[in-house]
mmCIF file with all atom_site columns, C-alpha atoms and ligand atoms in Angstrom:
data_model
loop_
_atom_site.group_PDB
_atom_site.id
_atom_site.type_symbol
_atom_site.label_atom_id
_atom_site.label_alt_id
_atom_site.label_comp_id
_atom_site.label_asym_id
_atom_site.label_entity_id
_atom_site.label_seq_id
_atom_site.pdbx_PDB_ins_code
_atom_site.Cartn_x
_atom_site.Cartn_y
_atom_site.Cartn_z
_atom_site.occupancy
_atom_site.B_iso_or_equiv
_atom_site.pdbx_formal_charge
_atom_site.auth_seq_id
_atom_site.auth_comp_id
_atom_site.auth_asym_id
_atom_site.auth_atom_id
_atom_site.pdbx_PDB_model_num
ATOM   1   C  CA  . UNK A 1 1   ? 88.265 51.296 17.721  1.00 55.00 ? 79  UNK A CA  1
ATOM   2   C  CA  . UNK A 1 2   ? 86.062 49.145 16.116  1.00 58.00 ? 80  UNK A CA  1
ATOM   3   C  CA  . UNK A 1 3   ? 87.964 46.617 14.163  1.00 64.00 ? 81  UNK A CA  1
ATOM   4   C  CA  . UNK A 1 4   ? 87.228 45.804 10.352  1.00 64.00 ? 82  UNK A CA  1
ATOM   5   C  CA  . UNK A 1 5   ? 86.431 42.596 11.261  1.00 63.00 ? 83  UNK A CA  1
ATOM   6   C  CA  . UNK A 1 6   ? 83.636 43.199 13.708  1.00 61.00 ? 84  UNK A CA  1
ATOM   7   C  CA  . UNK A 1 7   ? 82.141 45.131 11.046  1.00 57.00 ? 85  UNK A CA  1
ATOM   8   C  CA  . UNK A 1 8   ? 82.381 42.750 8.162   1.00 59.00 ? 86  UNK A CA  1
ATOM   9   C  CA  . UNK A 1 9   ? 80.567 39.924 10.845  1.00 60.00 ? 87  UNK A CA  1
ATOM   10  C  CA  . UNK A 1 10  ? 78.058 42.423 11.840  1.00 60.00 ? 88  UNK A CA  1
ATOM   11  C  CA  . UNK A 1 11  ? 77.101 43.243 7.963   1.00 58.00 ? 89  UNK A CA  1
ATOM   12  C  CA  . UNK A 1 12  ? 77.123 39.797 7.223   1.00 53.00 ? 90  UNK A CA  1
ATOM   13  C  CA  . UNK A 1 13  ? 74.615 38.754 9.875   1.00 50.00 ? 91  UNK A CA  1
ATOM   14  C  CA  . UNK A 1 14  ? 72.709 41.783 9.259   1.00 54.00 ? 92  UNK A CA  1
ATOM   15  C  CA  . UNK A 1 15  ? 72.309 40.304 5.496   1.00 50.00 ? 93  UNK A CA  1
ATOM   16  C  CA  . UNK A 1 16  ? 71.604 36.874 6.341   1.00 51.00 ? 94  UNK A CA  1
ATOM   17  C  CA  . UNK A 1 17  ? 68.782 38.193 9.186   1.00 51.00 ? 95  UNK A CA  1
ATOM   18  C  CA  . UNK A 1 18  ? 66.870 40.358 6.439   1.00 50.00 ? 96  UNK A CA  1
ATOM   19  C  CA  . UNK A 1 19  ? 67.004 37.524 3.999   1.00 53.00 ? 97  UNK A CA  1
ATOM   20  C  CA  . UNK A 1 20  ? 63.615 36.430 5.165   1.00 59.00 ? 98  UNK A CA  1
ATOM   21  C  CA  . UNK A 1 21  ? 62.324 33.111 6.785   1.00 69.00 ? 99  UNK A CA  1
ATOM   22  C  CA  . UNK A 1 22  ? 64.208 29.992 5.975   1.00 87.00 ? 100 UNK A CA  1
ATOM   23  C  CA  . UNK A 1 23  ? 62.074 27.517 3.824   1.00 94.00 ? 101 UNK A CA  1
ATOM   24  C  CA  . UNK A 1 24  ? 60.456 24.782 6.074   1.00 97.00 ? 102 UNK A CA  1
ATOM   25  C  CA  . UNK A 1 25  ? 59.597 21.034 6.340   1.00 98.00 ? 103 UNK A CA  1
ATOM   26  C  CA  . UNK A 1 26  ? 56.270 20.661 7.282   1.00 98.00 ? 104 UNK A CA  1
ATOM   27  C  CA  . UNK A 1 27  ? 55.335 17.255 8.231   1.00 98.00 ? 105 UNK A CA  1
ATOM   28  C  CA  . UNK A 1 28  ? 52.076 15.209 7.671   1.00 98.00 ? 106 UNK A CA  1
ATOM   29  C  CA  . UNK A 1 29  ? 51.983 11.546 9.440   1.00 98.00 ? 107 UNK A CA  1
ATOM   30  C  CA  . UNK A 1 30  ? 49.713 9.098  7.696   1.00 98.00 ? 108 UNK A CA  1
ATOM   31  C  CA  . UNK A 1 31  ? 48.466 6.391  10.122  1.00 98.00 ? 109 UNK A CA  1
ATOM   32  C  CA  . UNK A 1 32  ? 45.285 4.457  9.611   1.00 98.00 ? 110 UNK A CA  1
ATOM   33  C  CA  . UNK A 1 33  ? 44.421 5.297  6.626   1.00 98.00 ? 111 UNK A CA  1
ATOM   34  C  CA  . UNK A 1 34  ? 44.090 8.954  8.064   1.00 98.00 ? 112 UNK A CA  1
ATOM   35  C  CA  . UNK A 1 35  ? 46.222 12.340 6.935   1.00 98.00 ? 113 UNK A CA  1
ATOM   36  C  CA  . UNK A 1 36  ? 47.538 14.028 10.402  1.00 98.00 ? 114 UNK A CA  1
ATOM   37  C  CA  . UNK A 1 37  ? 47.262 16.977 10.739  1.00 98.00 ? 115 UNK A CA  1
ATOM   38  C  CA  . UNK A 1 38  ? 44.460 16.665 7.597   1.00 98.00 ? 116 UNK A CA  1
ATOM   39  C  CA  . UNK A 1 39  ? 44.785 20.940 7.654   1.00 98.00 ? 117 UNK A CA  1
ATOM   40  C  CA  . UNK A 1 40  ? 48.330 22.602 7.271   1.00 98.00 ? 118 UNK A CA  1
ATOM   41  C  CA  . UNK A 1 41  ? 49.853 26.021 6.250   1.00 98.00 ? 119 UNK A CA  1
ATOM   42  C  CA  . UNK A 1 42  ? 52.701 26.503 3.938   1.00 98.00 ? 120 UNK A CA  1
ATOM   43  C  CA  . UNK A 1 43  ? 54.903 29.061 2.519   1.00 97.00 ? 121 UNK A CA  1
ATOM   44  C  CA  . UNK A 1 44  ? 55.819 29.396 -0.980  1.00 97.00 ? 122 UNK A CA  1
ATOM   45  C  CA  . UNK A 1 45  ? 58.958 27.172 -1.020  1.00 97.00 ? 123 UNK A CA  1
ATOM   46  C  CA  . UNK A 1 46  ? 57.965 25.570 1.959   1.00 98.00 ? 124 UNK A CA  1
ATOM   47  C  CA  . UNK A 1 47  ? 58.337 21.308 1.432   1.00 98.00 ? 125 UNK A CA  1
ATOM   48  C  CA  . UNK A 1 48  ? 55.437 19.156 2.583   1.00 98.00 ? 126 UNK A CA  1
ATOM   49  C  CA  . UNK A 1 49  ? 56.922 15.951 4.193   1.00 98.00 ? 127 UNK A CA  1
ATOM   50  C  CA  . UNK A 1 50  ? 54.357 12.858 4.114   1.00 98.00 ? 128 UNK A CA  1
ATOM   51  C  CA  . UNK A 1 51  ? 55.493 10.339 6.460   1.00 98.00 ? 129 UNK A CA  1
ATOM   52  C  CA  . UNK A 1 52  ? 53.251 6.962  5.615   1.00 98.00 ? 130 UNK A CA  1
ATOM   53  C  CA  . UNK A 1 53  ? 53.066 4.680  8.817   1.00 98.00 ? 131 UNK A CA  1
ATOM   54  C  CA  . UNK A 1 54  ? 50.906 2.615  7.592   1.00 98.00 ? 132 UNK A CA  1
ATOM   55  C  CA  . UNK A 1 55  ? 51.781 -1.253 5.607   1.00 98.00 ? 133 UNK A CA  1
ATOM   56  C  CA  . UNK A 1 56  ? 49.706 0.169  2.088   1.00 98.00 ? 134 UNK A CA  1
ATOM   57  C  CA  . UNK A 1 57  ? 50.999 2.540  -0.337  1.00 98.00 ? 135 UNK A CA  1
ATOM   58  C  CA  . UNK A 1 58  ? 49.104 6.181  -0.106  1.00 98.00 ? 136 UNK A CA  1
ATOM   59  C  CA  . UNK A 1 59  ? 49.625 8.895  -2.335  1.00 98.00 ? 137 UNK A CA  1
ATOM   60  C  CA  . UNK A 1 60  ? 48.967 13.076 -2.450  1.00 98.00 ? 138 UNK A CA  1
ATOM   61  C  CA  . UNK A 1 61  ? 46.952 14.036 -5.549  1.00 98.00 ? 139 UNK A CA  1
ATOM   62  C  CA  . UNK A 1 62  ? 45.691 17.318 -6.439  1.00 97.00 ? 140 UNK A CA  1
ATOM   63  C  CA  . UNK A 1 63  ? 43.257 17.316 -9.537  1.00 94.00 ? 141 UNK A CA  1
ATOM   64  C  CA  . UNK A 1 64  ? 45.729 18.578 -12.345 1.00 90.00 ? 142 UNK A CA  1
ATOM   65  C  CA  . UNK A 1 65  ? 48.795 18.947 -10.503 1.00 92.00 ? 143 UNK A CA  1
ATOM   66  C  CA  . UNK A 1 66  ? 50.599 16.949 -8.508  1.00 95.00 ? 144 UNK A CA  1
ATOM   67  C  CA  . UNK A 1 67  ? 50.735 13.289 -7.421  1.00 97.00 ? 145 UNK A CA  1
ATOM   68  C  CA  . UNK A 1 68  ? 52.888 12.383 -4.728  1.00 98.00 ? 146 UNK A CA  1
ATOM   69  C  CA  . UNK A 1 69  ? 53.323 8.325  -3.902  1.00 98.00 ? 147 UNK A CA  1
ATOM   70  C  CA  . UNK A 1 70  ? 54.431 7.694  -0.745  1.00 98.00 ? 148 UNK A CA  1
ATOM   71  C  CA  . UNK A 1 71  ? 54.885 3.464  -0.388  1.00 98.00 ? 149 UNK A CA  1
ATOM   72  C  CA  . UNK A 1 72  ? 54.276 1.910  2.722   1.00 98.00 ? 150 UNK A CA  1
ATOM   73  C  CA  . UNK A 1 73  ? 56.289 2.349  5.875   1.00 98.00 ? 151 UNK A CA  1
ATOM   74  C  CA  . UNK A 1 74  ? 58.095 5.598  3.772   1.00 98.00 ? 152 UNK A CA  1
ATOM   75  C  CA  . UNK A 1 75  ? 58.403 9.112  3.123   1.00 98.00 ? 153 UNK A CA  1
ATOM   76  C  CA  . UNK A 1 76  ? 57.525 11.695 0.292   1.00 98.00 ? 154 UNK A CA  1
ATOM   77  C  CA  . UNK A 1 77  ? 57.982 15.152 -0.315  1.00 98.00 ? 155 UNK A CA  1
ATOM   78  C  CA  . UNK A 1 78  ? 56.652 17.797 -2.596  1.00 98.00 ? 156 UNK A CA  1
ATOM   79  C  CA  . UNK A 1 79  ? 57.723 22.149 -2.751  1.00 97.00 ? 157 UNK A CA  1
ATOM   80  C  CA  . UNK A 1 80  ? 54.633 24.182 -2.454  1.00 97.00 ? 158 UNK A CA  1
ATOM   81  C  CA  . UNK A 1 81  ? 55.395 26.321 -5.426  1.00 96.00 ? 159 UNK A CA  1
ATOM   82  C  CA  . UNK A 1 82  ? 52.644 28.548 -5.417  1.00 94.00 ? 160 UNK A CA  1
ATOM   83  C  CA  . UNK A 1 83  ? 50.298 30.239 -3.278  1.00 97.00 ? 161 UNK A CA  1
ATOM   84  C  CA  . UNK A 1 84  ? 46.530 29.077 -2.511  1.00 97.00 ? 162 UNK A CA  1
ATOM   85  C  CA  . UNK A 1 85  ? 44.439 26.550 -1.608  1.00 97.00 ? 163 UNK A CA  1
ATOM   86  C  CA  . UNK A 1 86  ? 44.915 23.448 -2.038  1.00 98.00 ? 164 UNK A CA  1
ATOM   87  C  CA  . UNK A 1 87  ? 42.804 20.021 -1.653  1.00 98.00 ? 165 UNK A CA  1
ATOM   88  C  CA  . UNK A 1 88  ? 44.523 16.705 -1.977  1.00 98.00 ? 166 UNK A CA  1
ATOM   89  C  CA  . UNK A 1 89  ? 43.510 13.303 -1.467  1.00 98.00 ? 167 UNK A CA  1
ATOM   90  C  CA  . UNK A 1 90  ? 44.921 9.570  -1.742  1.00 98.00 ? 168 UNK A CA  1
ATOM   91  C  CA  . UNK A 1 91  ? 44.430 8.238  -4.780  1.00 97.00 ? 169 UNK A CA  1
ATOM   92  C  CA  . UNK A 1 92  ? 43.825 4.437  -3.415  1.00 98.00 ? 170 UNK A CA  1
ATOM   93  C  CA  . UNK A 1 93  ? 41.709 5.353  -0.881  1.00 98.00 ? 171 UNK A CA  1
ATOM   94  C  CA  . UNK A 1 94  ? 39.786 8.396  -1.795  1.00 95.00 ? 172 UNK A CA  1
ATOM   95  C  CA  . UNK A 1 95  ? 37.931 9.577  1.259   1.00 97.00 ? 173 UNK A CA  1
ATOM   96  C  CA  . UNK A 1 96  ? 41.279 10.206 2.685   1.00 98.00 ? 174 UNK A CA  1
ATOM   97  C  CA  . UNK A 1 97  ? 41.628 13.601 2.140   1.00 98.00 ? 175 UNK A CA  1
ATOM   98  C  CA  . UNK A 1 98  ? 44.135 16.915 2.910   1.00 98.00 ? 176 UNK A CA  1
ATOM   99  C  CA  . UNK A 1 99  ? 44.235 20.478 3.343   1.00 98.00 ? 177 UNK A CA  1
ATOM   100 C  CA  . UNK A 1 100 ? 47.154 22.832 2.529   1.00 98.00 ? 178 UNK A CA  1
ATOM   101 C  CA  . UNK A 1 101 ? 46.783 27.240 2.593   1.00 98.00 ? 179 UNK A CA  1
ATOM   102 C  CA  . UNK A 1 102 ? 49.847 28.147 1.446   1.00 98.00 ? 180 UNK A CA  1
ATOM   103 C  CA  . UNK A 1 103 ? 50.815 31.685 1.290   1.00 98.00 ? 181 UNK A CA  1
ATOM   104 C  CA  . UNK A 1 104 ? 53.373 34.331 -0.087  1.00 95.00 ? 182 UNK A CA  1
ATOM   105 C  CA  . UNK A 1 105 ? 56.854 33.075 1.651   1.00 89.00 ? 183 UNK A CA  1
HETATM 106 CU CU1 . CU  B 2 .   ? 45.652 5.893  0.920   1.00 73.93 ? 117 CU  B CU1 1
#
């Protein structure tokens, strides 16, 4: 006989597996004055991770929305809240430059 306990795990797990994909951290390494990888892909609710390596302050802007700092030898982080594409670039230096698709989580 199948106990009620087996079948309150099972439902459980069966929930939690059709819940979808678990939001991610997607991580971009700045290093000589370069975005790597310059080309990502998101979800919606996906985070975006900057990880600046280099000894200047950098930042992610997108024209009219938003501006991310990330100071030297640090990290910054922004939620992709919406779906599309997106072009970003460092405000101090601006022929760095970034690519994000993100799409429907
Ligand atoms: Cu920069």
């Amino acid at each position: 006989m199948v106990s009620r306990r087996y079948l309150l795990v099972a439902a459980t797990l069966a929930l939690v597996m059709s819940s979808g994909a678990q939001a991610e951290t997607i991580q971009v390494t700045i290093k000589e004055l370069a975005f790597a990888p310059a080309d990502i892909h998101a979800k919606v609710g996906d985070t975006v991770k900057w990880v600046n390596m280099d000894a200047v302050a950098h930042s992610a802007t997108t024209k009219g929305g938003w501006d991310v700092t990330i100071p030297p030898n640090k990290t910054a982080s922004a939620v992709m809240k919406k779906a599309g594409e997106i072009n970003y670039h460092c405000r101090f230096h601006p022929n760095m430059t970034g690519h994000i698709t993100v799409t429907a989580p």
